[in-house]
PDB file of C-alpha atoms and ligand atoms in Angstrom:
ATOM      1  CA  MET O   1      -8.016  12.947 -13.744  1.00 40.00           C
ATOM      2  CA  THR O   2      -8.071   9.968 -16.013  1.00 43.00           C
ATOM      3  CA  SER O   3     -10.981   7.727 -16.852  1.00 46.00           C
ATOM      4  CA  THR O   4     -12.727   5.668 -14.260  1.00 59.00           C
ATOM      5  CA  GLN O   5     -11.582   2.114 -13.748  1.00 78.00           C
ATOM      6  CA  SER O   6     -14.168  -0.186 -12.262  1.00 92.00           C
ATOM      7  CA  MET O   7     -13.890  -1.044  -8.595  1.00 95.00           C
ATOM      8  CA  THR O   8     -13.787  -4.715  -9.582  1.00 95.00           C
ATOM      9  CA  ASP O   9     -10.646  -4.096 -11.611  1.00 95.00           C
ATOM     10  CA  LYS O  10      -9.069  -2.021  -8.852  1.00 96.00           C
ATOM     11  CA  ILE O  11      -9.711  -4.729  -6.268  1.00 96.00           C
ATOM     12  CA  ALA O  12      -8.275  -7.381  -8.585  1.00 95.00           C
ATOM     13  CA  LEU O  13      -5.122  -5.346  -9.046  1.00 94.00           C
ATOM     14  CA  ILE O  14      -4.687  -4.697  -5.316  1.00 95.00           C
ATOM     15  CA  ASP O  15      -5.172  -8.397  -4.599  1.00 95.00           C
ATOM     16  CA  GLN O  16      -2.612  -9.383  -7.186  1.00 92.00           C
ATOM     17  CA  TRP O  17      -0.003  -7.006  -5.832  1.00 92.00           C
ATOM     18  CA  CYS O  18      -0.658  -8.094  -2.260  1.00 91.00           C
ATOM     19  CA  SER O  19      -0.448 -11.763  -3.113  1.00 87.00           C
ATOM     20  CA  VAL O  20       3.127 -11.259  -4.325  1.00 85.00           C
ATOM     21  CA  ALA O  21       4.135  -8.519  -1.868  1.00 89.00           C
ATOM     22  CA  ARG O  22       3.028  -9.314   1.662  1.00 92.00           C
ATOM     23  CA  ILE O  23       4.723  -6.244   3.168  1.00 96.00           C
ATOM     24  CA  LEU O  24       4.145  -2.699   2.000  1.00 97.00           C
ATOM     25  CA  PRO O  25       7.069  -0.518   3.107  1.00 97.00           C
ATOM     26  CA  VAL O  26       5.978   2.997   4.073  1.00 98.00           C
ATOM     27  CA  ILE O  27       8.710   5.378   2.958  1.00 98.00           C
ATOM     28  CA  THR O  28       9.236   9.046   3.709  1.00 98.00           C
ATOM     29  CA  ILE O  29      12.042  10.564   1.661  1.00 98.00           C
ATOM     30  CA  GLU O  30      14.227  13.106   3.459  1.00 97.00           C
ATOM     31  CA  ARG O  31      16.969  13.582   0.855  1.00 97.00           C
ATOM     32  CA  GLU O  32      16.694  13.461  -2.896  1.00 97.00           C
ATOM     33  CA  ALA O  33      19.859  11.390  -3.175  1.00 98.00           C
ATOM     34  CA  ASP O  34      18.248   8.606  -1.125  1.00 98.00           C
ATOM     35  CA  ILE O  35      15.346   7.954  -3.494  1.00 98.00           C
ATOM     36  CA  LEU O  36      16.893   5.497  -5.940  1.00 98.00           C
ATOM     37  CA  PRO O  37      19.332   3.671  -3.638  1.00 98.00           C
ATOM     38  CA  LEU O  38      16.656   3.207  -0.972  1.00 98.00           C
ATOM     39  CA  ALA O  39      14.151   1.824  -3.482  1.00 98.00           C
ATOM     40  CA  ASP O  40      16.892  -0.386  -4.946  1.00 98.00           C
ATOM     41  CA  ALA O  41      17.821  -1.738  -1.501  1.00 98.00           C
ATOM     42  CA  LEU O  42      14.189  -2.579  -0.728  1.00 98.00           C
ATOM     43  CA  ALA O  43      13.758  -4.217  -4.112  1.00 97.00           C
ATOM     44  CA  ALA O  44      16.992  -6.195  -3.723  1.00 97.00           C
ATOM     45  CA  GLY O  45      15.721  -7.378  -0.338  1.00 96.00           C
ATOM     46  CA  GLY O  46      12.493  -8.536  -1.981  1.00 95.00           C
ATOM     47  CA  LEU O  47      10.004  -5.665  -1.681  1.00 96.00           C
ATOM     48  CA  LYS O  48       8.969  -4.181  -5.002  1.00 96.00           C
ATOM     49  CA  VAL O  49       5.663  -2.571  -4.094  1.00 97.00           C
ATOM     50  CA  LEU O  50       6.461   0.700  -2.322  1.00 98.00           C
ATOM     51  CA  GLU O  51       4.393   3.410  -0.642  1.00 98.00           C
ATOM     52  CA  ILE O  52       6.002   6.842  -0.848  1.00 98.00           C
ATOM     53  CA  THR O  53       4.352   9.227   1.579  1.00 98.00           C
ATOM     54  CA  LEU O  54       3.625  12.882   0.988  1.00 98.00           C
ATOM     55  CA  ARG O  55       4.895  13.655   4.495  1.00 97.00           C
ATOM     56  CA  SER O  56       8.000  15.254   3.073  1.00 97.00           C
ATOM     57  CA  ALA O  57       8.329  17.826   0.327  1.00 96.00           C
ATOM     58  CA  LEU O  58      10.140  15.203  -1.755  1.00 98.00           C
ATOM     59  CA  GLY O  59       7.249  12.751  -1.895  1.00 98.00           C
ATOM     60  CA  LEU O  60       5.909  13.800  -5.277  1.00 98.00           C
ATOM     61  CA  SER O  61       9.271  14.047  -6.982  1.00 98.00           C
ATOM     62  CA  ALA O  62      10.255  10.665  -5.546  1.00 98.00           C
ATOM     63  CA  ILE O  63       7.153   9.088  -7.089  1.00 98.00           C
ATOM     64  CA  ARG O  64       7.924  10.774 -10.417  1.00 98.00           C
ATOM     65  CA  LEU O  65      11.567   9.696 -10.387  1.00 98.00           C
ATOM     66  CA  LEU O  66      10.832   6.089  -9.447  1.00 98.00           C
ATOM     67  CA  ARG O  67       8.177   5.778 -12.128  1.00 98.00           C
ATOM     68  CA  GLU O  68      10.644   7.085 -14.718  1.00 98.00           C
ATOM     69  CA  GLN O  69      13.734   5.212 -13.568  1.00 98.00           C
ATOM     70  CA  ARG O  70      12.369   2.042 -11.985  1.00 98.00           C
ATOM     71  CA  PRO O  71       9.411   0.875 -14.080  1.00 96.00           C
ATOM     72  CA  GLU O  72       9.776  -2.638 -12.678  1.00 95.00           C
ATOM     73  CA  LEU O  73       8.554  -1.417  -9.264  1.00 97.00           C
ATOM     74  CA  ILE O  74       4.987  -0.648  -8.212  1.00 96.00           C
ATOM     75  CA  VAL O  75       4.964   2.815  -6.673  1.00 98.00           C
ATOM     76  CA  GLY O  76       2.057   4.074  -4.611  1.00 98.00           C
ATOM     77  CA  ALA O  77       1.456   7.363  -2.846  1.00 98.00           C
ATOM     78  CA  GLY O  78       0.747   7.502   0.874  1.00 98.00           C
ATOM     79  CA  THR O  79      -0.613  10.171   3.201  1.00 98.00           C
ATOM     80  CA  VAL O  80      -2.963  11.375   0.486  1.00 98.00           C
ATOM     81  CA  LEU O  81      -5.387  13.513   2.478  1.00 98.00           C
ATOM     82  CA  ASP O  82      -7.709  15.123  -0.055  1.00 98.00           C
ATOM     83  CA  ALA O  83      -8.794  15.333  -3.680  1.00 97.00           C
ATOM     84  CA  ALA O  84      -6.119  17.897  -4.560  1.00 98.00           C
ATOM     85  CA  MET O  85      -3.350  15.613  -3.323  1.00 98.00           C
ATOM     86  CA  LEU O  86      -4.929  12.723  -5.181  1.00 98.00           C
ATOM     87  CA  GLU O  87      -4.748  14.704  -8.395  1.00 97.00           C
ATOM     88  CA  GLN O  88      -1.092  15.559  -7.754  1.00 98.00           C
ATOM     89  CA  VAL O  89      -0.007  11.972  -7.129  1.00 98.00           C
ATOM     90  CA  GLU O  90      -1.926  10.756 -10.137  1.00 97.00           C
ATOM     91  CA  ALA O  91      -0.101  13.312 -12.282  1.00 97.00           C
ATOM     92  CA  ALA O  92       3.208  12.187 -10.767  1.00 98.00           C
ATOM     93  CA  GLY O  93       2.509   8.642 -11.950  1.00 97.00           C
ATOM     94  CA  ALA O  94       1.519   6.897  -8.713  1.00 98.00           C
ATOM     95  CA  GLN O  95      -0.015   3.472  -9.313  1.00 97.00           C
ATOM     96  CA  PHE O  96      -2.075   3.307  -6.143  1.00 97.00           C
ATOM     97  CA  ILE O  97      -3.102   5.612  -3.322  1.00 98.00           C
ATOM     98  CA  VAL O  98      -3.161   5.143   0.431  1.00 98.00           C
ATOM     99  CA  SER O  99      -4.819   7.485   2.915  1.00 98.00           C
ATOM    100  CA  PRO O 100      -4.599   7.402   6.699  1.00 98.00           C
ATOM    101  CA  GLY O 101      -8.335   8.024   7.068  1.00 98.00           C
ATOM    102  CA  SER O 102     -11.556   8.375   5.097  1.00 98.00           C
ATOM    103  CA  THR O 103     -13.461  11.440   4.034  1.00 98.00           C
ATOM    104  CA  ALA O 104     -16.415  11.503   1.664  1.00 98.00           C
ATOM    105  CA  GLU O 105     -14.493  13.958  -0.524  1.00 98.00           C
ATOM    106  CA  LEU O 106     -11.486  11.660  -0.950  1.00 98.00           C
ATOM    107  CA  LEU O 107     -13.538   8.489  -1.370  1.00 98.00           C
ATOM    108  CA  ASP O 108     -15.645  10.130  -4.068  1.00 98.00           C
ATOM    109  CA  ALA O 109     -12.642  11.650  -5.851  1.00 97.00           C
ATOM    110  CA  ALA O 110     -10.890   8.285  -5.993  1.00 97.00           C
ATOM    111  CA  LEU O 111     -13.947   6.702  -7.589  1.00 97.00           C
ATOM    112  CA  GLN O 112     -13.399   9.093 -10.493  1.00 95.00           C
ATOM    113  CA  SER O 113      -9.716   8.192 -10.685  1.00 95.00           C
ATOM    114  CA  SER O 114      -8.195   5.214 -12.466  1.00 93.00           C
ATOM    115  CA  LEU O 115      -6.034   4.507  -9.414  1.00 95.00           C
ATOM    116  CA  PRO O 116      -7.008   2.115  -6.648  1.00 97.00           C
ATOM    117  CA  LEU O 117      -7.345   3.791  -3.251  1.00 97.00           C
ATOM    118  CA  LEU O 118      -6.791   1.988   0.034  1.00 98.00           C
ATOM    119  CA  PRO O 119      -8.758   4.229   2.384  1.00 98.00           C
ATOM    120  CA  GLY O 120      -7.629   4.327   5.998  1.00 98.00           C
ATOM    121  CA  VAL O 121     -10.187   3.114   8.536  1.00 98.00           C
ATOM    122  CA  ALA O 122     -10.133   2.651  12.294  1.00 98.00           C
ATOM    123  CA  SER O 123     -13.785   1.815  12.959  1.00 97.00           C
ATOM    124  CA  ALA O 124     -16.836   0.005  11.608  1.00 98.00           C
ATOM    125  CA  SER O 125     -18.454   3.329  10.713  1.00 98.00           C
ATOM    126  CA  GLU O 126     -15.512   4.357   8.555  1.00 98.00           C
ATOM    127  CA  ILE O 127     -15.587   1.013   6.781  1.00 98.00           C
ATOM    128  CA  MET O 128     -19.285   1.605   6.099  1.00 98.00           C
ATOM    129  CA  LEU O 129     -18.539   5.012   4.599  1.00 98.00           C
ATOM    130  CA  GLY O 130     -16.315   3.273   2.056  1.00 98.00           C
ATOM    131  CA  TYR O 131     -18.489   0.182   1.759  1.00 98.00           C
ATOM    132  CA  ALA O 132     -21.417   2.302   0.595  1.00 97.00           C
ATOM    133  CA  ARG O 133     -19.191   3.504  -2.258  1.00 97.00           C
ATOM    134  CA  SER O 134     -18.130  -0.075  -3.161  1.00 97.00           C
ATOM    135  CA  TYR O 135     -14.716  -0.033  -1.478  1.00 98.00           C
ATOM    136  CA  ARG O 136     -13.744  -3.493  -0.234  1.00 97.00           C
ATOM    137  CA  ARG O 137     -10.018  -3.095   0.540  1.00 98.00           C
ATOM    138  CA  PHE O 138      -8.850  -0.798   3.352  1.00 98.00           C
ATOM    139  CA  LYS O 139      -5.809   0.218   5.346  1.00 98.00           C
ATOM    140  CA  LEU O 140      -6.462  -0.431   9.057  1.00 98.00           C
ATOM    141  CA  PHE O 141      -4.709   2.477  10.741  1.00 98.00           C
ATOM    142  CA  PRO O 142      -3.243   2.852  13.295  1.00 98.00           C
ATOM    143  CA  ALA O 143      -3.555  -0.916  13.526  1.00 98.00           C
ATOM    144  CA  GLU O 144      -2.030  -1.578  16.926  1.00 98.00           C
ATOM    145  CA  VAL O 145      -3.771   1.372  18.550  1.00 97.00           C
ATOM    146  CA  CYS O 146      -7.208   0.545  17.191  1.00 96.00           C
ATOM    147  CA  GLY O 147      -7.235  -3.024  18.422  1.00 97.00           C
ATOM    148  CA  GLY O 148      -4.709  -4.944  16.333  1.00 98.00           C
ATOM    149  CA  VAL O 149      -5.387  -8.594  15.600  1.00 97.00           C
ATOM    150  CA  ALA O 150      -8.382  -8.670  17.978  1.00 98.00           C
ATOM    151  CA  ALA O 151     -10.010  -5.807  16.055  1.00 98.00           C
ATOM    152  CA  LEU O 152      -9.457  -7.618  12.747  1.00 98.00           C
ATOM    153  CA  LYS O 153     -11.080 -10.759  14.112  1.00 97.00           C
ATOM    154  CA  ALA O 154     -14.049  -8.737  15.355  1.00 98.00           C
ATOM    155  CA  LEU O 155     -14.408  -6.786  12.085  1.00 98.00           C
ATOM    156  CA  GLY O 156     -14.367 -10.085  10.189  1.00 97.00           C
ATOM    157  CA  GLY O 157     -17.838 -10.809  11.585  1.00 96.00           C
ATOM    158  CA  PRO O 158     -19.921  -8.061  10.003  1.00 97.00           C
ATOM    159  CA  PHE O 159     -17.489  -7.413   7.143  1.00 97.00           C
ATOM    160  CA  GLY O 160     -16.827 -10.891   5.795  1.00 94.00           C
ATOM    161  CA  ASN O 161     -15.863  -9.747   2.307  1.00 94.00           C
ATOM    162  CA  ILE O 162     -13.512  -6.943   3.372  1.00 97.00           C
ATOM    163  CA  ARG O 163      -9.713  -7.279   3.442  1.00 97.00           C
ATOM    164  CA  PHE O 164      -7.244  -5.029   5.204  1.00 98.00           C
ATOM    165  CA  CYS O 165      -3.667  -3.833   5.116  1.00 98.00           C
ATOM    166  CA  PRO O 166      -2.976  -3.209   8.823  1.00 98.00           C
ATOM    167  CA  THR O 167      -0.382  -0.464   9.284  1.00 98.00           C
ATOM    168  CA  GLY O 168       0.835   1.506  12.275  1.00 98.00           C
ATOM    169  CA  GLY O 169       2.697  -0.407  14.965  1.00 97.00           C
ATOM    170  CA  VAL O 170       3.227  -3.462  12.770  1.00 96.00           C
ATOM    171  CA  ASN O 171       6.733  -4.820  13.222  1.00 94.00           C
ATOM    172  CA  ALA O 172       8.962  -7.888  13.103  1.00 91.00           C
ATOM    173  CA  ARG O 173       7.338  -9.264  16.269  1.00 92.00           C
ATOM    174  CA  ASN O 174       3.682  -9.056  15.288  1.00 95.00           C
ATOM    175  CA  ALA O 175       3.596  -9.058  11.472  1.00 95.00           C
ATOM    176  CA  ARG O 176       3.198 -12.821  11.311  1.00 93.00           C
ATOM    177  CA  ASP O 177       0.111 -12.717  13.571  1.00 95.00           C
ATOM    178  CA  TYR O 178      -1.465 -10.068  11.377  1.00 96.00           C
ATOM    179  CA  LEU O 179      -0.773 -11.959   8.162  1.00 95.00           C
ATOM    180  CA  ALA O 180      -2.289 -15.109   9.646  1.00 94.00           C
ATOM    181  CA  GLN O 181      -5.719 -13.399   9.692  1.00 96.00           C
ATOM    182  CA  SER O 182      -7.895 -14.362   6.745  1.00 95.00           C
ATOM    183  CA  ASN O 183      -9.011 -10.755   6.267  1.00 97.00           C
ATOM    184  CA  VAL O 184      -5.441  -9.420   6.037  1.00 97.00           C
ATOM    185  CA  MET O 185      -4.056  -9.109   2.507  1.00 96.00           C
ATOM    186  CA  CYS O 186      -0.707  -7.550   3.435  1.00 96.00           C
ATOM    187  CA  VAL O 187       0.836  -5.484   6.221  1.00 97.00           C
ATOM    188  CA  GLY O 188       2.348  -2.042   5.967  1.00 97.00           C
ATOM    189  CA  GLY O 189       5.057  -0.402   7.987  1.00 97.00           C
ATOM    190  CA  THR O 190       8.391   1.228   8.378  1.00 96.00           C
ATOM    191  CA  TRP O 191      10.292  -1.332  10.442  1.00 95.00           C
ATOM    192  CA  MET O 192      12.660  -2.390   7.629  1.00 93.00           C
ATOM    193  CA  VAL O 193      13.391   1.235   6.673  1.00 96.00           C
ATOM    194  CA  ASP O 194      15.608   2.161   9.596  1.00 95.00           C
ATOM    195  CA  ALA O 195      15.997   5.945   9.593  1.00 95.00           C
ATOM    196  CA  LYS O 196      19.581   5.823  10.890  1.00 96.00           C
ATOM    197  CA  ALA O 197      20.638   3.397   8.157  1.00 98.00           C
ATOM    198  CA  VAL O 198      19.004   5.633   5.541  1.00 97.00           C
ATOM    199  CA  ARG O 199      20.773   8.734   6.881  1.00 97.00           C
ATOM    200  CA  ALA O 200      24.079   6.839   6.866  1.00 98.00           C
ATOM    201  CA  GLY O 201      23.444   5.592   3.339  1.00 98.00           C
ATOM    202  CA  ASP O 202      23.828   2.037   4.619  1.00 98.00           C
ATOM    203  CA  TRP O 203      21.857   0.403   1.828  1.00 98.00           C
ATOM    204  CA  ALA O 204      23.211  -3.050   2.630  1.00 98.00           C
ATOM    205  CA  ALA O 205      21.599  -2.759   6.076  1.00 97.00           C
ATOM    206  CA  ILE O 206      18.243  -1.838   4.527  1.00 98.00           C
ATOM    207  CA  GLU O 207      18.502  -4.701   2.061  1.00 97.00           C
ATOM    208  CA  ASN O 208      19.319  -7.142   4.865  1.00 96.00           C
ATOM    209  CA  ALA O 209      16.536  -5.859   7.107  1.00 95.00           C
ATOM    210  CA  THR O 210      14.101  -6.241   4.216  1.00 96.00           C
ATOM    211  CA  ARG O 211      15.236  -9.780   3.491  1.00 94.00           C
ATOM    212  CA  GLN O 212      14.960 -10.659   7.178  1.00 92.00           C
ATOM    213  CA  ALA O 213      11.486  -9.139   7.416  1.00 92.00           C
ATOM    214  CA  LEU O 214      10.318 -11.402   4.607  1.00 92.00           C
ATOM    215  CA  GLN O 215      12.132 -14.460   5.941  1.00 90.00           C
ATOM    216  CA  ALA O 216      10.537 -13.962   9.363  1.00 86.00           C
ATOM    217  CA  LEU O 217       7.153 -14.252   7.653  1.00 85.00           C
ATOM    218  CA  ASP O 218       8.178 -17.129   5.401  1.00 78.00           C
ATOM    219  CA  ALA O 219       7.086 -14.785   2.644  1.00 65.00           C
ATOM    220  CA  ALA O 220       8.648 -14.983  -0.771  1.00 60.00           C
ATOM    221  CA  PRO O 221      10.372 -11.960  -2.289  1.00 68.00           C
ATOM    222  CA  SER O 222       8.242 -10.175  -4.867  1.00 66.00           C
ATOM    223  CA  GLY O 223       8.576 -11.769  -8.254  1.00 63.00           C
ATOM    224  CA  GLU O 224       7.193 -10.381 -11.487  1.00 61.00           C
ATOM    225  CA  LEU O 225       4.405  -7.913 -10.742  1.00 60.00           C
ATOM    226  CA  PRO O 226       1.416  -7.035 -12.883  1.00 60.00           C
ATOM    227  CA  ARG O 227       1.853  -3.393 -13.740  1.00 57.00           C
ATOM    228  CA  ASP O 228      -1.458  -2.263 -15.048  1.00 53.00           C
ATOM    229  CA  PHE O 229      -5.001  -3.279 -15.628  1.00 49.00           C
ATOM    230  CA  ASP O 230      -4.274  -4.958 -18.946  1.00 43.00           C
ATOM    231  CA  LEU O 231      -1.948  -7.409 -17.250  1.00 36.00           C
ATOM    232  CA  ARG O 232      -4.375  -8.579 -14.596  1.00 37.00           C
ATOM    233  CA  ALA O 233      -4.864 -12.337 -14.600  1.00 37.00           C
ATOM    234  CA  GLU O 234      -8.281 -12.495 -13.107  1.00 39.00           C
ATOM    235  CA  ARG O 235     -11.125 -10.384 -11.838  1.00 41.00           C
ATOM    236  CA  ALA O 236     -12.161 -10.108  -8.233  1.00 38.00           C
ATOM    237  CA  GLU O 237     -15.165 -12.222  -7.577  1.00 40.00           C
ATOM    238  CA  GLN O 238     -18.361 -10.444  -8.415  1.00 39.00           C
ATOM    239  CA  ARG O 239     -19.837 -11.327  -5.036  1.00 40.00           C
ATOM    240  CA  GLU O 240     -17.285  -9.018  -3.447  1.00 43.00           C
ATOM    241  CA  LEU O 241     -19.028  -6.013  -4.933  1.00 38.00           C
TER     242      LEU O 241
HETATM  243  C1  LIG R   1       1.823   4.806   8.215  1.00 76.24           C
HETATM  244  O1  LIG R   1       1.415   5.915   7.962  1.00 76.24           O
HETATM  245  O2  LIG R   1       1.471   3.873   7.517  1.00 76.24           O
HETATM  246  C2  LIG R   1       2.639   4.621   9.437  1.00 76.24           C
HETATM  247  O3  LIG R   1       3.372   5.743   9.760  1.00 76.24           O
HETATM  248  C3  LIG R   1       3.491   3.414   9.485  1.00 76.24           C
HETATM  249  O4  LIG R   1       3.509   3.091  10.807  1.00 76.24           O
HETATM  250  P1  LIG R   1       4.765   2.457  11.528  1.00 76.24           P
HETATM  251  O5  LIG R   1       5.859   3.489  11.490  1.00 76.24           O
HETATM  252  O6  LIG R   1       4.287   2.169  12.938  1.00 76.24           O
HETATM  253  O7  LIG R   1       5.136   1.208  10.801  1.00 76.24           O
END
């Protein structure tokens, strides 16, 4: 693992990416040949921050390939379940990590990593597990199942300085409601990555669906993205730690 980056820096980087990319597409690669054209279609549609899951055997190589061939994108690793997987995605060049849930092992390992982790949470107790370790940005998962917008409003009471990326059941119909919450920094999901279109290699359809997803939210396509800690414009407010 590489040297520790402070949580303040990690939060600042996450916030910067989320402010320019309001939707985080969750991508599971089934065929090697899909990796570049799928990422290109999403980027052409306006999404340049991508989460590649480790749900398929191609996850790691997809992260590696995208980091080599598409340095203009921000490529994160999803479905990171433990410290060993964290080490693998870090070696593959992932720029951030997403987990569906929280374990003490993973939360502690990510503190030692230079990569920001968005730990998955579905309850106040899980948030507190991360909070005690200075995490302030989480993935709410599975968002619709664990209470959706109503849960976010309720969690905003005790956790006023926490922000979430709700994922799981977020779609074209409800994404706008999620993004309207002050404690939502971005939403994640698969709705613009239609599996049939991917299998058919219909990249124009993916690009269009991506553009429509952003238009439906009145969200701008991702512009220039800060790529590493040296490029950050500002630090997260100290009070947030
Ligand atoms: C995830 O792990 O983030 C989810 O599988 C995405 O959920 P969705 O398919 O309901 O968008």
